[in-house]
XYZ file of C-alpha atoms in Angstrom:
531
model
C -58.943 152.384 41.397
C -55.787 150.974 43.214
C -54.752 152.082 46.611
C -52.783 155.913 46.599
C -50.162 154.262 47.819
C -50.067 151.576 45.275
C -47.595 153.741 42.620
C -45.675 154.813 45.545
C -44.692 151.419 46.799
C -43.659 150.383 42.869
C -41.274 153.244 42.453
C -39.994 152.219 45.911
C -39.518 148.613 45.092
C -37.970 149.556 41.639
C -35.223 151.931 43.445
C -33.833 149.392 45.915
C -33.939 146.818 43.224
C -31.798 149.103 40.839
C -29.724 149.941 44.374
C -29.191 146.369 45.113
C -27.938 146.016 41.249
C -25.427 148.255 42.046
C -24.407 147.556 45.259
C -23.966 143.963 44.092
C -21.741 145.450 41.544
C -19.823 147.503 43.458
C -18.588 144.538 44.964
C -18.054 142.432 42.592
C -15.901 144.446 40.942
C -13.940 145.485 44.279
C -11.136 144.378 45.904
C -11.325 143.114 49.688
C -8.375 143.317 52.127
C -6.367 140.017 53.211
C -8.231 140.727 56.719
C -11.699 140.939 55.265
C -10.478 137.822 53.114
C -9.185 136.271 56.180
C -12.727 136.768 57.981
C -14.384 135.236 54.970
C -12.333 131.917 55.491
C -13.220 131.789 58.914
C -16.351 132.442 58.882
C -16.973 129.891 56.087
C -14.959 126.738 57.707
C -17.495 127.999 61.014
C -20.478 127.371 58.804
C -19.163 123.797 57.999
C -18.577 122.834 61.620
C -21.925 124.007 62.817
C -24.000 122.301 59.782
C -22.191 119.859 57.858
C -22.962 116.397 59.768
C -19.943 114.425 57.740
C -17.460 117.170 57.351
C -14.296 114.760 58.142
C -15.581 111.626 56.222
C -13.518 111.601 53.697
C -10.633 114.006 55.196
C -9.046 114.370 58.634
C -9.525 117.193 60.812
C -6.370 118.037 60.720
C -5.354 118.111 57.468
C -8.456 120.217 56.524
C -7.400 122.562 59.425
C -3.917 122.712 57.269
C -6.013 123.297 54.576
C -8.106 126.920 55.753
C -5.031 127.909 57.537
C -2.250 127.158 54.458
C -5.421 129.476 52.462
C -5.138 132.227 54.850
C -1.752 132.380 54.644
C -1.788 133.135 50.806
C -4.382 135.634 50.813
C -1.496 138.182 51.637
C -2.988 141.259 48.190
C -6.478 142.555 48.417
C -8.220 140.151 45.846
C -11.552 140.604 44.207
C -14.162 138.311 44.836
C -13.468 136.080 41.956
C -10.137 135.852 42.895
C -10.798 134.433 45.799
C -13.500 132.256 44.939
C -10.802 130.493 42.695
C -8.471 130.103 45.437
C -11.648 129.038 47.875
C -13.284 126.731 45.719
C -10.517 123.853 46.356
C -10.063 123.745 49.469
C -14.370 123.176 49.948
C -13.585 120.856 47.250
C -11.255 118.866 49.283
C -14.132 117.776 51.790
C -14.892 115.518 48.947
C -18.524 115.945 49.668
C -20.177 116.852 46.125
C -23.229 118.204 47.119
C -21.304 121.277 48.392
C -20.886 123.894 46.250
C -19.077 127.473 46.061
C -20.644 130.386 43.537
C -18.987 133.559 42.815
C -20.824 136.862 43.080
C -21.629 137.831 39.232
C -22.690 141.451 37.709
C -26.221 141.806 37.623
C -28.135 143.697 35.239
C -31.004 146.197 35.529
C -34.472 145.273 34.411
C -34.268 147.139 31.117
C -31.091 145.688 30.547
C -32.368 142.079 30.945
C -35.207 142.908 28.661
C -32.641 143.791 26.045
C -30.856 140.840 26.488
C -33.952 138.148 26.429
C -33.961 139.540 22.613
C -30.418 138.347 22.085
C -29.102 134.902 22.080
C -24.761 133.642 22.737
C -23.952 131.472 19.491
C -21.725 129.509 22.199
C -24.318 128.666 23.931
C -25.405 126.711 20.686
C -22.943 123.833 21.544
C -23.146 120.839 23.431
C -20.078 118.974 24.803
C -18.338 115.703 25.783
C -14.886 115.431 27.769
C -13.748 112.134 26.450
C -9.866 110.279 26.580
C -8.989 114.177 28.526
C -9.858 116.095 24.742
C -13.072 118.956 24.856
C -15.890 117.887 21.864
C -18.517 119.137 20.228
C -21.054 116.705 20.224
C -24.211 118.558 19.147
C -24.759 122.357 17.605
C -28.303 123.959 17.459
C -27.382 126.320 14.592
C -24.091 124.515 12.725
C -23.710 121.145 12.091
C -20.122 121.354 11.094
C -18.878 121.867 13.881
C -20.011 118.520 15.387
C -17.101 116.147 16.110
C -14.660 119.272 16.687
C -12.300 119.180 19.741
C -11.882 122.653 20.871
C -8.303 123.668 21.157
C -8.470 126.589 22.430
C -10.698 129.525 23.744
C -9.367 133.348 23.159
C -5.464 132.529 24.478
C -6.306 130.178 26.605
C -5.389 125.883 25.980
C -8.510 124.165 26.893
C -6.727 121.453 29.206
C -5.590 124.329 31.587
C -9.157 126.048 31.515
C -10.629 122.184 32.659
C -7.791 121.575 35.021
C -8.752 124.788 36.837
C -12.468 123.960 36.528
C -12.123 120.700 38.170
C -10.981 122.054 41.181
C -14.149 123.837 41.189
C -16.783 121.005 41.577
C -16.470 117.460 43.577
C -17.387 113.657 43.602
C -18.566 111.764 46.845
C -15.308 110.744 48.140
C -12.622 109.228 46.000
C -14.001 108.354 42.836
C -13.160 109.861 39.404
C -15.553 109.260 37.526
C -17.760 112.067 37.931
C -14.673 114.485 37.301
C -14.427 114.129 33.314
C -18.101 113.325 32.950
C -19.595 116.694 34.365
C -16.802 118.312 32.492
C -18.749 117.623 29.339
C -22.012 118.893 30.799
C -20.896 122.197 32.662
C -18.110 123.250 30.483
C -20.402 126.484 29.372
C -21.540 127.213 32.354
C -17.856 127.070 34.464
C -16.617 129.374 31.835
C -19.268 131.903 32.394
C -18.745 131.773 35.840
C -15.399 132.167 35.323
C -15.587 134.785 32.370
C -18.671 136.868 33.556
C -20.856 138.678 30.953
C -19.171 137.895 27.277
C -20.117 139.437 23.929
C -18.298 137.317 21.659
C -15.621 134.555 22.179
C -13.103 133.041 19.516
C -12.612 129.330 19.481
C -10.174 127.011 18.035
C -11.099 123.592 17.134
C -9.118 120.706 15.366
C -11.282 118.211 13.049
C -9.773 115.797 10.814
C -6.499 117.433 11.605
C -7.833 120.899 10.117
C -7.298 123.810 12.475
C -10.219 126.418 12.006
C -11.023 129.411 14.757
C -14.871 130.443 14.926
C -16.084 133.694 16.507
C -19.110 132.819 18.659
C -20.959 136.388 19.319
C -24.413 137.322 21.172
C -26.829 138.242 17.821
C -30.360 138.919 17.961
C -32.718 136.095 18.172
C -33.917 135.005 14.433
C -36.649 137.296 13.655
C -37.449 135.074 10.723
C -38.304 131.934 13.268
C -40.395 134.249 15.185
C -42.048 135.464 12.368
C -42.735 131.979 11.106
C -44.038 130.793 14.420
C -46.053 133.884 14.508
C -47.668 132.815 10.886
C -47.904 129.364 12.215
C -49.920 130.343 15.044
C -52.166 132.274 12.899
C -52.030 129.712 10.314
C -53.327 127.272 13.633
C -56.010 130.101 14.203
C -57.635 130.083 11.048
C -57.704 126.229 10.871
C -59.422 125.675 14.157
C -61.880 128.105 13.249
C -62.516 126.651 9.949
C -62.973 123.245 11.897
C -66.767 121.930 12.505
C -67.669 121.200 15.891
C -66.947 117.522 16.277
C -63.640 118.293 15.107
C -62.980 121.175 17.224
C -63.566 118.567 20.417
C -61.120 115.823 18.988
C -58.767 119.296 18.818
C -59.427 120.424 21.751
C -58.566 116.387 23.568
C -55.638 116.021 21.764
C -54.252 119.321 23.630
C -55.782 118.167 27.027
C -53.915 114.863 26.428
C -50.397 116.229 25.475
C -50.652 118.503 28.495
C -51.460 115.560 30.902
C -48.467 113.575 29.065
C -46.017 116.906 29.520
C -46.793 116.870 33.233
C -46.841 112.664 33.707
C -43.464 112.154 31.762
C -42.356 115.696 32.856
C -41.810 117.910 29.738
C -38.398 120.144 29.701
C -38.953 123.108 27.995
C -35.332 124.274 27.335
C -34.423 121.149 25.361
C -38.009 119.692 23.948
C -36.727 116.443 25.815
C -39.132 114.273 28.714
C -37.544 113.655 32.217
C -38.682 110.088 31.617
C -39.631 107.801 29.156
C -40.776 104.485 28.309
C -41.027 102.568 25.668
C -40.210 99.023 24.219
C -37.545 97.934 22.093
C -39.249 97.208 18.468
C -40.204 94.792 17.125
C -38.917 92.547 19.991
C -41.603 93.323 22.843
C -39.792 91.729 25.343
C -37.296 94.324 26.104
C -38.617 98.008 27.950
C -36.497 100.681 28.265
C -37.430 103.286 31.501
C -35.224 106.441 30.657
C -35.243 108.853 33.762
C -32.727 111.820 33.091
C -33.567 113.101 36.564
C -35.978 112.773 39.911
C -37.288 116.123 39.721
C -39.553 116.848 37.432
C -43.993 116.217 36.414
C -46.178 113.847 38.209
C -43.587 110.495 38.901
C -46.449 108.186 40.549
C -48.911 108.745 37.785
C -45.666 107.580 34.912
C -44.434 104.921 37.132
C -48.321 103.460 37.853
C -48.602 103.456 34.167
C -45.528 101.774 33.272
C -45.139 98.626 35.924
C -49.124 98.635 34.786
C -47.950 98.224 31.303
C -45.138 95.561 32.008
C -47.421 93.572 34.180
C -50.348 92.950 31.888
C -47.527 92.578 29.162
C -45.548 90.082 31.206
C -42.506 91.774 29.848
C -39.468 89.767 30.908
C -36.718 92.323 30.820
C -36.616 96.053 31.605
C -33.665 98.090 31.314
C -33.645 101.115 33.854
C -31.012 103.817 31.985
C -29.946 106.337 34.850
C -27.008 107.408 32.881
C -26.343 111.293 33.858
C -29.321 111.578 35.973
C -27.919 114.002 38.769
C -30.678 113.066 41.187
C -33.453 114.838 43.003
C -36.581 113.813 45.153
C -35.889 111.047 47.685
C -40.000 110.751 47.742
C -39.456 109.748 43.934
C -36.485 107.178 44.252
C -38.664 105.423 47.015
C -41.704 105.154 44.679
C -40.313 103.504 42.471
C -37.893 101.538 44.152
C -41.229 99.656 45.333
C -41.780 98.087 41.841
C -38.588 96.877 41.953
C -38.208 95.341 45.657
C -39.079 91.930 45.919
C -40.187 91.882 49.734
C -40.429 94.042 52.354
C -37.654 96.745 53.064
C -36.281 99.490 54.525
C -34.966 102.023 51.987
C -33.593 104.489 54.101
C -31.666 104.861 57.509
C -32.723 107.849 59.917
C -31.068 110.940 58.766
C -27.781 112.330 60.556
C -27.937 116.249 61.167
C -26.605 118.883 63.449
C -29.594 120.567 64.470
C -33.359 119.741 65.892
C -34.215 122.494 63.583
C -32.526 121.541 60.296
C -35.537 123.140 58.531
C -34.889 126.728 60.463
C -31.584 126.572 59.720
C -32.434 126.160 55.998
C -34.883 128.308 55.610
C -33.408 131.170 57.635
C -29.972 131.242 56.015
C -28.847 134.623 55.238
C -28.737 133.421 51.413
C -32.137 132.070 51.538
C -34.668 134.394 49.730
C -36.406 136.871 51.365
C -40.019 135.682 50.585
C -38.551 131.915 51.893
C -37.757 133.686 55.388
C -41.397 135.422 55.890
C -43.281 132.617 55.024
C -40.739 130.653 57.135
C -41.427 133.020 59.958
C -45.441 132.914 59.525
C -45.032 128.899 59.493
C -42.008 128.645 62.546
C -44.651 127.039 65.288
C -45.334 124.735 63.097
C -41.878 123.772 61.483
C -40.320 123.650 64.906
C -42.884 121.665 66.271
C -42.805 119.107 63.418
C -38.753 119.331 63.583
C -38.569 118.711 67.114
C -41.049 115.697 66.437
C -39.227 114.123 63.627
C -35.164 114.468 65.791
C -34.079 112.548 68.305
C -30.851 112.533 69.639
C -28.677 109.529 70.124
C -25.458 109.052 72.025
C -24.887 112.782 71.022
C -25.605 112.450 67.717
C -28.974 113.966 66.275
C -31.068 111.966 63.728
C -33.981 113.190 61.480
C -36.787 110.120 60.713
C -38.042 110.627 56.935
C -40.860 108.379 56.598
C -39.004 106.352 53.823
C -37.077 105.156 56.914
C -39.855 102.763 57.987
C -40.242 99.294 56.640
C -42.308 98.975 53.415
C -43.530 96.703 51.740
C -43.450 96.609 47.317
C -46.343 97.344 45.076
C -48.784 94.079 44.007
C -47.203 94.424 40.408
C -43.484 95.175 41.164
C -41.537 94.069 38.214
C -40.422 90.079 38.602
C -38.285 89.991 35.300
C -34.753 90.412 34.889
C -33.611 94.240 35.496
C -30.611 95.988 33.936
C -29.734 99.743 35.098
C -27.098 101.549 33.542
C -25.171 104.051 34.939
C -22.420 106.475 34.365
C -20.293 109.047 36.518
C -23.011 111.570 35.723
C -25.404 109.209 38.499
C -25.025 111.157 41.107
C -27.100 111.879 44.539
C -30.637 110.288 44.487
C -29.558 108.232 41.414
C -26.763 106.451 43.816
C -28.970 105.982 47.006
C -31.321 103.996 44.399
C -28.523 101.964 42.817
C -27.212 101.005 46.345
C -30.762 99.559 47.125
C -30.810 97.822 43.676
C -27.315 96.349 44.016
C -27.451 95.077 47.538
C -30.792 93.464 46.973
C -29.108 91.613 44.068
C -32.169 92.804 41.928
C -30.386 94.306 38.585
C -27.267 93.590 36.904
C -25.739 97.129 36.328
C -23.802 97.950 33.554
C -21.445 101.209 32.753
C -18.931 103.015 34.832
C -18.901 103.850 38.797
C -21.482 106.336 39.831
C -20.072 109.166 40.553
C -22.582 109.326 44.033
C -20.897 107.645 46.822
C -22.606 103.905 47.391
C -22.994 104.541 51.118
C -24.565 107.726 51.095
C -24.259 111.195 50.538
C -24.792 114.787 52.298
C -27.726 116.667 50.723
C -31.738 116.586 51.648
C -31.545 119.933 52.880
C -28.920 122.902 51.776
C -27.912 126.091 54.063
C -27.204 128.667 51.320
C -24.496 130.047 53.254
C -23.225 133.999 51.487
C -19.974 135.219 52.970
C -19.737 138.749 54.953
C -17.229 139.894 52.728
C -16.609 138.635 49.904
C -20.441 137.769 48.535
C -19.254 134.542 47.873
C -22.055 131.969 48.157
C -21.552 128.335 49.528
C -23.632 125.495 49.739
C -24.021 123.271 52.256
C -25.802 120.003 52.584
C -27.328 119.399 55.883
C -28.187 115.488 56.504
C -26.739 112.562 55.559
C -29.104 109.738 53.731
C -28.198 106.702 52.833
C -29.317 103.300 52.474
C -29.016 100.350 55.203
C -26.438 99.310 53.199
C -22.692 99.758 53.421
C -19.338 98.379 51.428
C -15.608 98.963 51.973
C -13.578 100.955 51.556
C -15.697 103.914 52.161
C -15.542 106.641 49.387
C -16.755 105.145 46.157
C -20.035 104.787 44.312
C -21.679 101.830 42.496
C -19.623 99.741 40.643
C -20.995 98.220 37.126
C -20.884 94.513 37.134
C -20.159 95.117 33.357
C -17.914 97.948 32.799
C -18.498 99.770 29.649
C -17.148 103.079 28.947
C -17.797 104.369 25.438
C -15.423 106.135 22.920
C -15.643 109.176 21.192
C -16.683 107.069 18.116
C -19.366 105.549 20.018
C -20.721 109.358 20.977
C -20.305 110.821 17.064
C -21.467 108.210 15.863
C -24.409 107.673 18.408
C -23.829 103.911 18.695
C -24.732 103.001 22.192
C -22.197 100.270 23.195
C -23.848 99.895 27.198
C -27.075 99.560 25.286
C -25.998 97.218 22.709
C -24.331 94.817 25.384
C -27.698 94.212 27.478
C -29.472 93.517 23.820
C -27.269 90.954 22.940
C -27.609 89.267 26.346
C -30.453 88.672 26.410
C -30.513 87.586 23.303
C -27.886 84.867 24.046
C -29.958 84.071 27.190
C -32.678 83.170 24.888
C -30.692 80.893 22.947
């Protein structure tokens, strides 16, 4: 029998969580004075002094003081907090530092309600997008096919191209390129205009295609009971065979699951699209051509794919690998280091010593009063430990404090690092630990890249660790990176990510008509080199 108390502690737990649901509420739908507003701001640009170790890299002091101080003088009306978010957002965005990032507060729902909702699905959310040439279009549909190779017009009253110039104040590049900009346009579209929109129902959208007009109404319907139903029977179906299965075949059952498990974990398996983080595989029939696809550094066991791969291309000989990091937004510097040792060609260092503000950058992330409560107790358990080990791993130099990752040190590249010729391919969608790679790549003259700029600044970037920073106010929630990595290696000007030695930057036809043109150029170079 469970403790007395047990029951007591539940209903306890389920009243503050239906409080805080309210509470959170309450505000979001309130409005806050221009001196509450006012506090917000400076409280804010305070947090990005303290923590932020490049905050003028890309702008003066000054003209970011103009900045919060032209803001505060426009926040003259109680606003609510969306309001002011929108008004916020740009000015962060100004820093030019993409890792930062501003979130409105958003209405929360009760745990009955979200347990009505899982049932339902948003027909919008259906759609995938491209921004191409400055026009919104729909390059894939989960339930209609029709509508693929639509530009959307319009959504409710509103012209698309004002909906993406707003949202593009609303997200950042590292320093001055543009590429990014119209790339993660495509990708986020949905999820900017929820942001922006809150909780929807149903939305009406007007598309153009093949200079027909046509609106849609996109509404929130109950999952296809028919699909469960059938997956239900299939499962059944599944049940039934297995039984009816003798014993030897039960065990060759029974490996084939164990195997596709191991795979999902080795290539990393993404649930919410059926899609691998990576993939390998060579170009058929000609077997001298691999393709590595990584669509981010995040995701299943990376040394165990990686070993498996440069295994595979050594015993193969394989003379040309083409390394597609096209809209991988980054992740695990651990990762990028991995495998950048079966690409160096001698020993290396592949990052510098990390630039931060504090000898406790890991207290200050894990403490943050928008870090999760459970993050803070074990954080507080753990602090003798994390403060020693943070006080081992900073030193301070001519004022400025530096944190050592061990990917800092000289190493030396794996016994089978890949000799052949290497092509990467990139887009503005590269972005964080996809650009500290590339910089190592192209300054070490080991790849010929081909695309568009990276839309992660060649000489580095602010990220590693984030303080999730919520205002007092306001609710509003910003993110801020906390050291600065980057590779040894530096170009002017300062600003701009990895340029393509081959610039190629497809076209709407190339996208409908999935014709890979980045792809296609590699292919026939090599092919030429041959001859």
């Amino acid at each position: 029998m469970k403790h007395p108390y047990f029951w007591f502690l539940i209903l306890i737990f389920i009243l503050q969580s239906c409080g805080s649901v309210k509470k959170n509420n309450a505000i979001v739908r309130s409005l806050h004075s221009p001196k509450e507003l006012h506090e917000d701001v400076d409280a804010v640009y305070n947090q990005l002094q303290k923590h932020h170790p490049r905050l003028y890299q890309y702008i003066s002091k000054d003209d970011l003081d103009y900045k919060f101080d032209s803001l505060k003088t426009t926040l003259k009306e109680p606003l609510s907090s969306h309001d002011f978010y929108e008004k916020l957002a740009p000015v962060l965005m100004a820093v030019r530092q993409g890792h930062i990032a501003v979130m409105p507060p958003q209405i929360e729902f009760t745990r009955k309600e979200r347990k009505a909702l899982m049932k339902e699905r948003f027909e919008f959310y259906d759609l995938d997008f491209n921004y191409i040439d400055k026009k919104l279009w729909v390059s894939g549909s989960k339930s209609d096919s029709l509508l693929i190779g639509s530009q959307v017009l319009q959504i409710e009253n509103e012209p698309t191209t004002d909906l993406v110039a707003k949202y593009q104040t609303q997200y950042a590049s590292d320093g001055f390129n543009k590429t990014l900009f119209d790339r993660q346009m495509g990708r986020a579209f949905q999820k900017l205009y929820a942001r922006d929109k809150g909780f929807l129902d149903s939305l009406r959208v007007t598309f153009s295609k093949k200079d027909l007009l046509y609106t849609r109404v996109f509404r929130r319907i109950p999952k296809d009971s028919t699909t469960i139903k059938m997956d239900s029977l299939k499962r059944i179906k599944d049940s039934i065979k297995i039984a009816n299965l003798t014993k030897a075949e039960k065990q060759i059952e029974k490996q084939k699951a164990k195997e596709k498990r191991l795979k999902d974990r080795i290539f990393g398996f993404e649930g919410s699209n059926g899609k691998y983080t990576r993939n390998f595989n060579y170009i058929e029939p000609d077997s001298s051509v691999a393709i590595m696809k990584i669509r981010g550094f995040g995701n299943g066991n990376f040394k165990k794919f990686y070993k498996q791969s440069f295994t595979q291309l050594d015993s193969l000989k394989t003379p040309n690998l083409v390394l597609d990091l096209r809209d991988n937004g980054g992740g695990r510097i651990e990762e990028i280091a991995y495998l950048y040792r079966y690409l160096a060609q001698e020993d290396f260092q592949f990052i510098n010593a990390s630039e931060v503000t504090s000898r406790l950058p890991f207290m200050v992330y894990t403490m943050s009063n928008g870090s999760p409560l459970g993050l803070k107790i074990v954080a507080g358990i753990l602090s003798p430990f994390i403060v020693t080990h943070n006080l081992i791993k900073t030193k301070k130099v001519n004022d400025t404090i530096y944190y050592k990752f061990k990917y800092s040190k000289m190493q030396s590249p794996f016994e089978n690092n890949f000799k052949g010729n290497l092509y990467v391919l990139i887009n503005g969608n590269s972005f964080s630990a996809t650009s500290i790679l590339s910089t190592n790549i192209q300054a070490s003259n080991l790849g010929t890249f081909v695309g568009e700029e990276t839309g992660g600044a060649y000489n580095g970037t602010v990220a590693g660790l984030f303080k999730i920073y919520e205002l007092p106010n306001s609710k509003v929630r910003v993110r801020i990176g906390l050291m600065q990595i980057d590779a040894p290696y530096k170009v002017e000007p300062d600003g701009y990510g990895i340029k393509p030695d081959v610039p190629i930057i497809p076209t709407w036809n190339d996208v409908l008509s999935e014709r890979d043109p980045e792809l296609e150029w590699i292919l026939n170079h090599i092919e030429n080199q041959k001859q």
